[in-house]
mmCIF file of C-alpha atoms in Angstrom:
data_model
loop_
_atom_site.group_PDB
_atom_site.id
_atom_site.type_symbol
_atom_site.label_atom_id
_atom_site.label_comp_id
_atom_site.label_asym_id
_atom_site.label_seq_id
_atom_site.Cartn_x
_atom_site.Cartn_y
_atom_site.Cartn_z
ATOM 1 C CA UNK A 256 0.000 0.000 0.000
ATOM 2 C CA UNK A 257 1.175 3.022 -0.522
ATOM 3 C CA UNK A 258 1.944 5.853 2.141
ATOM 4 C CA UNK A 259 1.190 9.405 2.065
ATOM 5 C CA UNK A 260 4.993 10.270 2.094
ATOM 6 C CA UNK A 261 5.094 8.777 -1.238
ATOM 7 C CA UNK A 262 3.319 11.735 -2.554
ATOM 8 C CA UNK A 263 5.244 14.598 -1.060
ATOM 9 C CA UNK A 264 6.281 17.042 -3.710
ATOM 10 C CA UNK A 265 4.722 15.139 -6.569
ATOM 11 C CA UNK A 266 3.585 19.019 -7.710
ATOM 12 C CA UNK A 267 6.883 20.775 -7.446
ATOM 13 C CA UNK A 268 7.898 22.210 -10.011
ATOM 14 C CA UNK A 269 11.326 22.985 -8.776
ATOM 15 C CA UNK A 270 13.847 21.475 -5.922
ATOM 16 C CA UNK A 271 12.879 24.354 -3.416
ATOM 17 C CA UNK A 272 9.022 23.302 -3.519
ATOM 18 C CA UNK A 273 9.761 19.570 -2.343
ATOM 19 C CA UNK A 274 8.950 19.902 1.414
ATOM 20 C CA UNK A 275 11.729 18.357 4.110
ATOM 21 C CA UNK A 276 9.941 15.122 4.196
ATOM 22 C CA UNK A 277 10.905 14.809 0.025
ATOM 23 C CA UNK A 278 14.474 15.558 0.736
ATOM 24 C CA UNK A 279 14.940 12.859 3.290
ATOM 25 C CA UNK A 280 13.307 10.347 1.206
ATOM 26 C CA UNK A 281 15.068 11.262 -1.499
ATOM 27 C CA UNK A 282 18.395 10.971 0.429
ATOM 28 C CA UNK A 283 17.547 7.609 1.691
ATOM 29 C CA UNK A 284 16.566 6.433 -1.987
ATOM 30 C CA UNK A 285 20.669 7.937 -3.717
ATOM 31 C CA UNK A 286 21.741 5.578 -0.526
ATOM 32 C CA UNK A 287 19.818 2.486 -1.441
ATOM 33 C CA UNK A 288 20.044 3.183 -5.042
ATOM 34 C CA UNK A 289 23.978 3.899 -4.552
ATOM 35 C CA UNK A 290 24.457 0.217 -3.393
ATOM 36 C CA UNK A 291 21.528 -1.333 -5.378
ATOM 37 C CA UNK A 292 23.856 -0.272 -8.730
ATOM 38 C CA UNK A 293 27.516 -1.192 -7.618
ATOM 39 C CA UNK A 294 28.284 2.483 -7.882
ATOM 40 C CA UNK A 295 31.641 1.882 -6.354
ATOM 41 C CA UNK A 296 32.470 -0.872 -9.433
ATOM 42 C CA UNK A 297 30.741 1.199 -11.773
ATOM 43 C CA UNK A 298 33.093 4.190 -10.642
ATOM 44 C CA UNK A 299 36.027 1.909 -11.277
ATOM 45 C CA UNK A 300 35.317 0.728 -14.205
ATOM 46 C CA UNK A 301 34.784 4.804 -15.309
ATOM 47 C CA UNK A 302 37.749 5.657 -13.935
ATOM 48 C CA UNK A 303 39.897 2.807 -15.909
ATOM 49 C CA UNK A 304 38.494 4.340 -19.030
ATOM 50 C CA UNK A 305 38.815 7.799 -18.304
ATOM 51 C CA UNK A 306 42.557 6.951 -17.603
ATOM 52 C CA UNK A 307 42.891 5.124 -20.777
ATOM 53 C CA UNK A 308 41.711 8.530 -22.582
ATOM 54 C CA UNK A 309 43.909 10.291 -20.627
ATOM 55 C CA UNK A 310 46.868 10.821 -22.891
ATOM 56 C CA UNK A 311 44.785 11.705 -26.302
ATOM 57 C CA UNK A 312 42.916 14.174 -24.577
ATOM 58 C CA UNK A 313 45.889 16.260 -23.541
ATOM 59 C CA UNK A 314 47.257 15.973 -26.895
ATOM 60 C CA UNK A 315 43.535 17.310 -28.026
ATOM 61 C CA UNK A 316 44.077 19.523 -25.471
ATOM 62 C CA UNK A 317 47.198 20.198 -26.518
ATOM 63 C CA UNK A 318 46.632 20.803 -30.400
ATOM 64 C CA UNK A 319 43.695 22.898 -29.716
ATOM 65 C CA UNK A 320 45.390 25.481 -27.408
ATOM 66 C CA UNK A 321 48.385 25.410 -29.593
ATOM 67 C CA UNK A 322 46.625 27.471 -32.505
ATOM 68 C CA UNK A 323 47.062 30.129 -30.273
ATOM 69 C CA UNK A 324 50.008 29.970 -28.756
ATOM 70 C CA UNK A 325 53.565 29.265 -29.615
ATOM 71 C CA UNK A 326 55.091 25.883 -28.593
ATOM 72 C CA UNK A 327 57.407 27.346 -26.250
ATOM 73 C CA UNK A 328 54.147 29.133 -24.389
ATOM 74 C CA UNK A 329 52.143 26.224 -25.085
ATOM 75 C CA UNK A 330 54.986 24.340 -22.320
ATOM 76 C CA UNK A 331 54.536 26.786 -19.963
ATOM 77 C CA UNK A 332 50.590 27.342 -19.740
ATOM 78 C CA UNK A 333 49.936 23.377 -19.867
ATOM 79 C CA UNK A 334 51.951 22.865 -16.784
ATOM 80 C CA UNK A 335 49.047 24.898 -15.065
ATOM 81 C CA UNK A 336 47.113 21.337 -15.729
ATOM 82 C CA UNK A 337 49.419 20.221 -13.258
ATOM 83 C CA UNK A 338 48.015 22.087 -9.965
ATOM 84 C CA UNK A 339 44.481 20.409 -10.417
ATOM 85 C CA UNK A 340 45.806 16.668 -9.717
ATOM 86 C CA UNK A 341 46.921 15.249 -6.605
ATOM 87 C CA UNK A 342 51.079 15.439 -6.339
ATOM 88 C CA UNK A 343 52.028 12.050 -7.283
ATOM 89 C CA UNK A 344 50.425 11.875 -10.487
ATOM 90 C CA UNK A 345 51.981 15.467 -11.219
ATOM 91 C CA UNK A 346 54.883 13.934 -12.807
ATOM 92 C CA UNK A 347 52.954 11.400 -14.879
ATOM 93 C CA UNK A 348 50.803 13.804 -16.577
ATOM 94 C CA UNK A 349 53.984 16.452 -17.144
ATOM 95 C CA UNK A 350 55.677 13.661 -18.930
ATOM 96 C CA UNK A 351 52.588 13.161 -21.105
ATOM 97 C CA UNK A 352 52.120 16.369 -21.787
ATOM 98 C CA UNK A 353 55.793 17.250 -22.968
ATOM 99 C CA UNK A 354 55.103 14.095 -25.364
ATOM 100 C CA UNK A 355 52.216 15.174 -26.594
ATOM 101 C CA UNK A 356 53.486 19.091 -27.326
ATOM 102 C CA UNK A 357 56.814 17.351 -28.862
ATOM 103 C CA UNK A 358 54.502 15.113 -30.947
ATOM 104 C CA UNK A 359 51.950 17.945 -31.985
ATOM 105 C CA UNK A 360 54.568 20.185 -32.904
ATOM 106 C CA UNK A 361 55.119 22.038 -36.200
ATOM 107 C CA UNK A 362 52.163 20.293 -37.246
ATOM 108 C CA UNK A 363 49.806 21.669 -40.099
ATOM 109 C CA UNK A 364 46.937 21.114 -42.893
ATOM 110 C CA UNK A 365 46.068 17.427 -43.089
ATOM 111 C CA UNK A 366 48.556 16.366 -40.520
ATOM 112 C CA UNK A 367 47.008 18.517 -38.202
ATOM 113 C CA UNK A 368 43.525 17.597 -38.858
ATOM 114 C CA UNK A 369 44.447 14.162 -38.273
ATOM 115 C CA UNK A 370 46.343 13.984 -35.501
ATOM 116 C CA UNK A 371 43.184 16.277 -33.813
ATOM 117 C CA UNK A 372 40.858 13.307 -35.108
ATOM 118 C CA UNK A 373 42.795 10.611 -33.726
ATOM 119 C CA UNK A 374 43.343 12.631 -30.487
ATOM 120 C CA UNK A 375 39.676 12.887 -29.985
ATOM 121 C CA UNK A 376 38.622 9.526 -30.858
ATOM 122 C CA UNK A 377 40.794 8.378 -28.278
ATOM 123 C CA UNK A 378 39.301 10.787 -25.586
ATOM 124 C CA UNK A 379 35.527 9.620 -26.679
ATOM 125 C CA UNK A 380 36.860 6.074 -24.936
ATOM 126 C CA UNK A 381 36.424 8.134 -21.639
ATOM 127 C CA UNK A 382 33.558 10.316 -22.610
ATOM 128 C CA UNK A 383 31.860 6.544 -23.737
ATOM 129 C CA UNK A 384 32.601 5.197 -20.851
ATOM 130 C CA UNK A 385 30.729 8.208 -18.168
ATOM 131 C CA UNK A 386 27.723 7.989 -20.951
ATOM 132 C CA UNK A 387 27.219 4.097 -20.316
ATOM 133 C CA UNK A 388 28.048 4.777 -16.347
ATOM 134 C CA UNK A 389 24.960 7.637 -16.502
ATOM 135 C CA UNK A 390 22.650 5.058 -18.373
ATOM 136 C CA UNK A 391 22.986 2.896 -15.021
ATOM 137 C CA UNK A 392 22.178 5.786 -12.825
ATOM 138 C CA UNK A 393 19.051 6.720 -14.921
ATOM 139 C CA UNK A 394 18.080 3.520 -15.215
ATOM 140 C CA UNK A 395 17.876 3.568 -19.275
ATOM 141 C CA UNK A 396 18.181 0.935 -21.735
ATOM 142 C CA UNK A 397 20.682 2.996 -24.801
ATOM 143 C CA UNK A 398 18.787 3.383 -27.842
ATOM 144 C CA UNK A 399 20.286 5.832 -29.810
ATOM 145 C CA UNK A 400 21.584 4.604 -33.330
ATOM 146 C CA UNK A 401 25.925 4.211 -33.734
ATOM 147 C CA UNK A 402 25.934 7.738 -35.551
ATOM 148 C CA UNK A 403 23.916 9.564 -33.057
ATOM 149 C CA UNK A 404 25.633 7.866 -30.471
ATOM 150 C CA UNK A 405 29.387 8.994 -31.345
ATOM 151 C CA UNK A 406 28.439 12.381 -32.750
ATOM 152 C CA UNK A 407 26.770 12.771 -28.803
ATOM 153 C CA UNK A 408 30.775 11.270 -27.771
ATOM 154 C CA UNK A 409 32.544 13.911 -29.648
ATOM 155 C CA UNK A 410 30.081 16.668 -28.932
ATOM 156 C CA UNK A 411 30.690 16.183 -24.978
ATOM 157 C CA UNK A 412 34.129 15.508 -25.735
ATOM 158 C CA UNK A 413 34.475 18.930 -27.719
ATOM 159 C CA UNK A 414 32.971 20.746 -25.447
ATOM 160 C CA UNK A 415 35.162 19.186 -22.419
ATOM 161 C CA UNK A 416 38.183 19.767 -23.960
ATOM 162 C CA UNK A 417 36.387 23.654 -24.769
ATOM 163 C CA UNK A 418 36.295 24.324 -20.894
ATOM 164 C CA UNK A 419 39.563 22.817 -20.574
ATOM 165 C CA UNK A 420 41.171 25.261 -22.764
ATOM 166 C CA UNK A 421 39.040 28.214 -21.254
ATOM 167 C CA UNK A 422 40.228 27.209 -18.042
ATOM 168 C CA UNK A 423 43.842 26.848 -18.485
ATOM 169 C CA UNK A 424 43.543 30.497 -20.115
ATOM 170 C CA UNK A 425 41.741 31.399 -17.318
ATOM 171 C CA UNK A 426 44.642 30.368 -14.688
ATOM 172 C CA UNK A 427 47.452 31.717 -16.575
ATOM 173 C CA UNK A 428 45.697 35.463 -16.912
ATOM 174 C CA UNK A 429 44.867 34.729 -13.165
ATOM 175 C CA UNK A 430 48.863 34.750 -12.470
ATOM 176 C CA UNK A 431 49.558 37.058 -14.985
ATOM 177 C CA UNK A 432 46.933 39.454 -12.719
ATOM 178 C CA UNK A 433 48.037 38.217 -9.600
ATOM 179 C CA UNK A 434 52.012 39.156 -10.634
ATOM 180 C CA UNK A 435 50.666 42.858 -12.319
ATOM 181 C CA UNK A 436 48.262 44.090 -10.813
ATOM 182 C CA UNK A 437 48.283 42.681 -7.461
ATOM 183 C CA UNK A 438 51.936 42.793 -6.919
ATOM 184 C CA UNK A 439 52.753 44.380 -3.360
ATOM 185 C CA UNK A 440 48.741 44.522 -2.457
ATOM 186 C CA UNK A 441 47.929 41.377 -0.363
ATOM 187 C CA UNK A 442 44.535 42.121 -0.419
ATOM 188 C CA UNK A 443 43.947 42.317 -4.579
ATOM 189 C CA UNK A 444 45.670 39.855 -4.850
ATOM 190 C CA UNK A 445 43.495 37.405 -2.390
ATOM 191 C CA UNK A 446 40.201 38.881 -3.980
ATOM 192 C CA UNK A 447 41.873 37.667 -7.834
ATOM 193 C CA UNK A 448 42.725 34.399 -6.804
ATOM 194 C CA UNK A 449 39.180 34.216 -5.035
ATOM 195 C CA UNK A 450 38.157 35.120 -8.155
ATOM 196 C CA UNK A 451 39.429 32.514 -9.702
ATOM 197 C CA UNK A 452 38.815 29.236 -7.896
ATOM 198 C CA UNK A 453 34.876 30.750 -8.155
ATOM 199 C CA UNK A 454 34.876 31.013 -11.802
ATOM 200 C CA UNK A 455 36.946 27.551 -11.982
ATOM 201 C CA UNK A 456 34.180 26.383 -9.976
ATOM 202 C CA UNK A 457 31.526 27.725 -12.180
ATOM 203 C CA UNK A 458 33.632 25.577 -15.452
ATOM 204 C CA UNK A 459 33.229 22.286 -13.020
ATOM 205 C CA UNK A 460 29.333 23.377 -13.062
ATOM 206 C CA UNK A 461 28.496 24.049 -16.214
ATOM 207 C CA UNK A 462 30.796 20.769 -17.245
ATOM 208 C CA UNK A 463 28.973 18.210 -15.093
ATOM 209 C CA UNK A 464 25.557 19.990 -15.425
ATOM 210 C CA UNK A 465 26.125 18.995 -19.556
ATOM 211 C CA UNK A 466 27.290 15.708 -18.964
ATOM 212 C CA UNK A 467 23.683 14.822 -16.942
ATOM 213 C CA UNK A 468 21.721 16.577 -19.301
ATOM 214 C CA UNK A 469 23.288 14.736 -22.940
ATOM 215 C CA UNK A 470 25.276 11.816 -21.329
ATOM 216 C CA UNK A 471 22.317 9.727 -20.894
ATOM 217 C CA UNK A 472 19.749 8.512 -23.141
ATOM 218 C CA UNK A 473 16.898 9.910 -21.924
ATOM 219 C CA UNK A 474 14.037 12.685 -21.891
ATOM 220 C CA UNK A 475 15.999 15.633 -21.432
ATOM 221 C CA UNK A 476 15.327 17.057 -17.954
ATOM 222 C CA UNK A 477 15.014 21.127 -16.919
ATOM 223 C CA UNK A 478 17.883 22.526 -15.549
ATOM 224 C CA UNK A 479 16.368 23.024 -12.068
ATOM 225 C CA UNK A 480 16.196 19.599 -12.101
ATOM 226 C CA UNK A 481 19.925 19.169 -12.438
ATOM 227 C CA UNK A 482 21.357 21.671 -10.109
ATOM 228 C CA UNK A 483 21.306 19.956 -6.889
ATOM 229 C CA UNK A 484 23.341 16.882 -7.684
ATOM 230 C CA UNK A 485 25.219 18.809 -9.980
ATOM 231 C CA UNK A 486 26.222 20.946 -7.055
ATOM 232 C CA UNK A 487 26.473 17.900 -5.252
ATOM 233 C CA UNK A 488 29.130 16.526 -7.364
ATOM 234 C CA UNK A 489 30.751 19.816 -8.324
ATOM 235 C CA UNK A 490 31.647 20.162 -4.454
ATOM 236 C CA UNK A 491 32.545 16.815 -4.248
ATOM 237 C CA UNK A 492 35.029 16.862 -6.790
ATOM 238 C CA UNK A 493 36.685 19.807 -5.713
ATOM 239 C CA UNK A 494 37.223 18.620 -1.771
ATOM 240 C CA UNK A 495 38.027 14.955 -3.127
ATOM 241 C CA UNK A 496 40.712 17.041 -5.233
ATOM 242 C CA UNK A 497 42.188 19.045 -1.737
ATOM 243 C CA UNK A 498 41.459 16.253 0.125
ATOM 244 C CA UNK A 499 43.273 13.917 -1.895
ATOM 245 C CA UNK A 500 46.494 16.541 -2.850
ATOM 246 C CA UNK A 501 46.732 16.996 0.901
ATOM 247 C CA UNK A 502 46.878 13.364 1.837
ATOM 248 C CA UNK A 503 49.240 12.428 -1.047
ATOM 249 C CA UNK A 504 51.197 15.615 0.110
ATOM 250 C CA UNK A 505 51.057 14.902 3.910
ATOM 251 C CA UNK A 506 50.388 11.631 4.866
ATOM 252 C CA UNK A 507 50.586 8.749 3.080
ATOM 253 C CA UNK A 508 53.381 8.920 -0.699
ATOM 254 C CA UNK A 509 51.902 5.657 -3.267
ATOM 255 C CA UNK A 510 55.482 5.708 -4.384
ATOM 256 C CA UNK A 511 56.233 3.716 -0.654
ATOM 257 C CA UNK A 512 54.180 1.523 -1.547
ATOM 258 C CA UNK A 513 53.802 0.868 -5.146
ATOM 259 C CA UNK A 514 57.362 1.863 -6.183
ATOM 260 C CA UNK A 515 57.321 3.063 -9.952
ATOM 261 C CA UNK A 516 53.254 2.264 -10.365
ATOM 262 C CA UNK A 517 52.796 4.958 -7.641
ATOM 263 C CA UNK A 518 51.805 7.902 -10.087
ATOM 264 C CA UNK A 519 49.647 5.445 -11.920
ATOM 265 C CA UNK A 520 47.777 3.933 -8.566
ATOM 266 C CA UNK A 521 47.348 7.560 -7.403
ATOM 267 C CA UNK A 522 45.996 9.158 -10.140
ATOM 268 C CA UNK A 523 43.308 5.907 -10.756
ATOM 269 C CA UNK A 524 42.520 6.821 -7.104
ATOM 270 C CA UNK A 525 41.779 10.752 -7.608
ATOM 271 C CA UNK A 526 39.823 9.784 -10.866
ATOM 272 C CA UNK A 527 38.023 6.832 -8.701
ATOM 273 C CA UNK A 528 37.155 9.338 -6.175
ATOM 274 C CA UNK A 529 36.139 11.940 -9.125
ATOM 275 C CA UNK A 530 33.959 9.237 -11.084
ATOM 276 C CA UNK A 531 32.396 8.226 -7.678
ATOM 277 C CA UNK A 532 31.199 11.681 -6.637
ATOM 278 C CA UNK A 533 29.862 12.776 -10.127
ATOM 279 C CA UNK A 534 28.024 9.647 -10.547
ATOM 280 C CA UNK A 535 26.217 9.972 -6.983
ATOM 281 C CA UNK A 536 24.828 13.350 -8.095
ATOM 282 C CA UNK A 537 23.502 11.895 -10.743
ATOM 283 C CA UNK A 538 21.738 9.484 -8.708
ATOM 284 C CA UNK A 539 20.394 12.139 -6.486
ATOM 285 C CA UNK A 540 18.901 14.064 -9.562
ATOM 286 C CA UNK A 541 17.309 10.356 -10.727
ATOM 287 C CA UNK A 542 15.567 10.415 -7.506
ATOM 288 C CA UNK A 543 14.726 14.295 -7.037
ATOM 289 C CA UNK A 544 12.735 13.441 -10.346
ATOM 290 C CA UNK A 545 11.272 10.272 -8.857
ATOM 291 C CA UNK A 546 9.961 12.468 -6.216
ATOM 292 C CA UNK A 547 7.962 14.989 -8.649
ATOM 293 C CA UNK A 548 5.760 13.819 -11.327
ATOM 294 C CA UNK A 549 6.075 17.906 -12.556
ATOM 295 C CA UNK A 550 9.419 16.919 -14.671
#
């Protein structure tokens, strides 16, 4: 039979209508849902992938902010990819990227256009791999035909790599500011970098709100509909990120234990951890929507 708390919210039309009642059922049903789908193994499996697509989509990344830049610039503005990953993979993904600039460079015309198509069809692997994971979440069979299917890859992909570029741009004006105009004023120079980390916040957003909305083959929900898990996982990401850094930093080095596979093991963790706390937002937002029959 079914209760009266079953019903709570079913007219909201956005998050802030459901009453506290919805919330906590809601909460209770990510936790049950959460273990019902393996989310941990699911997040694995993710993470493997995303690793895998790792090196083409820094030299994507790579070729893309290269038409703007000279090579020698290029070297120094991709390092800033460097201070968003935990320590011990720094390293790993500075050696990939000084491959990936020597391999991209002097490159033009056709050879351009097809190392860029290789590059991305390499980074789709990952982009595949969060689009099946999001499927599970949602609870939806995929139905979309091959064509559909990879142009949806590459669009996400594109547009990844897009934010990527915008925020790597981003951080090296930020220093450029931070070294100008806030040189010998403490105080500017706080309120740019706060500056900063918000807008950098706002990419991680408006990234993960697009992967919920096209990643999964479904009926494409209302933004308002989105926001709290992709708040959720936004946060998540970003504390797993210090979190992680600051263990890796502080307490415990994978390099004691793992010896040359230390990078490797700690990077798979940070992108476990990542994987793990995007794909729980999206199972909050499957279950806000349970909760309303408005969306």
């Amino acid at each position: 039979m079914t209760s009266k708390t079953d019903h709570l919210g079913r007219d909201a039309e956005t998050p802030v209508q459901l009453p506290l009642g919805a919330w906590w059922r809601v909460l209770r049903r990510t936790y049950a849902e959460a273990k019902a789908d393996n989310l941990g193994l699911i997040s694995a499996g993710a993470s493997f992938y995303a690793f895998l697509a790792l090196v083409p989509t820094l030299a994507a990344l790579v070729l893309v902010y290269g038409l703007a830049v000279s090579p020698r610039t290029l070297a120094e503005h991709m390092t800033v990819i460097t201070e968003f990953v935990p320590s011990d993979s720094a390293d790993l993904i500075r050696d990939q990227l000084r491959a990936a600039i020597a391999a991209g460079d002097g490159r033009t015309g056709l050879g351009f256009v097809l190392a860029l198509g290789l590059a991305l069809f390499g980074a789709t692997k990952g982009t595949g791999a969060i689009m099946t994971a999001t499927n599970i979440v949602y609870e939806q069979v995929e139905t979309r035909g091959l064509v559909r299917l990879h142009l949806t890859r590459l669009a996400l992909t594109l547009a990844m790599v897009a934010l990527a570029v915008g925020a790597i741009g981003l951080a090296v004006g930020t220093a450029a500011a931070t070294e100008t105009i806030g040189a010998g004023r403490p105080v500017l120079s706080a309120l740019i970098t706060a500056m900063f980390w918000l807008v950098t916040a706002g990419v991680v957003v408006v990234g993960i709100g697009c992967l919920y909305r096209f990643a999964p083959d479904r009926a494409d929900a209302r933004w308002q509909w989105l926001t709290p898990g992709t708040l959720l996982a936004s946060g998540g990401v970003l504390v797993a990120t210090l979190g992680f850094s600051l263990y890796s930093a502080h307490v415990g080095k994978f390099s004691a234990t793992y010896g040359a596979l230390g990078a490797v093991v700690a990077l798979l963790t940070w992108l476990y951890f990542a994987a793990y706390v995007v794909l729980l937002g999206a199972e909050r937002n499957a279950e806000l929507e349970h909760q309303t029959a408005r969306d």
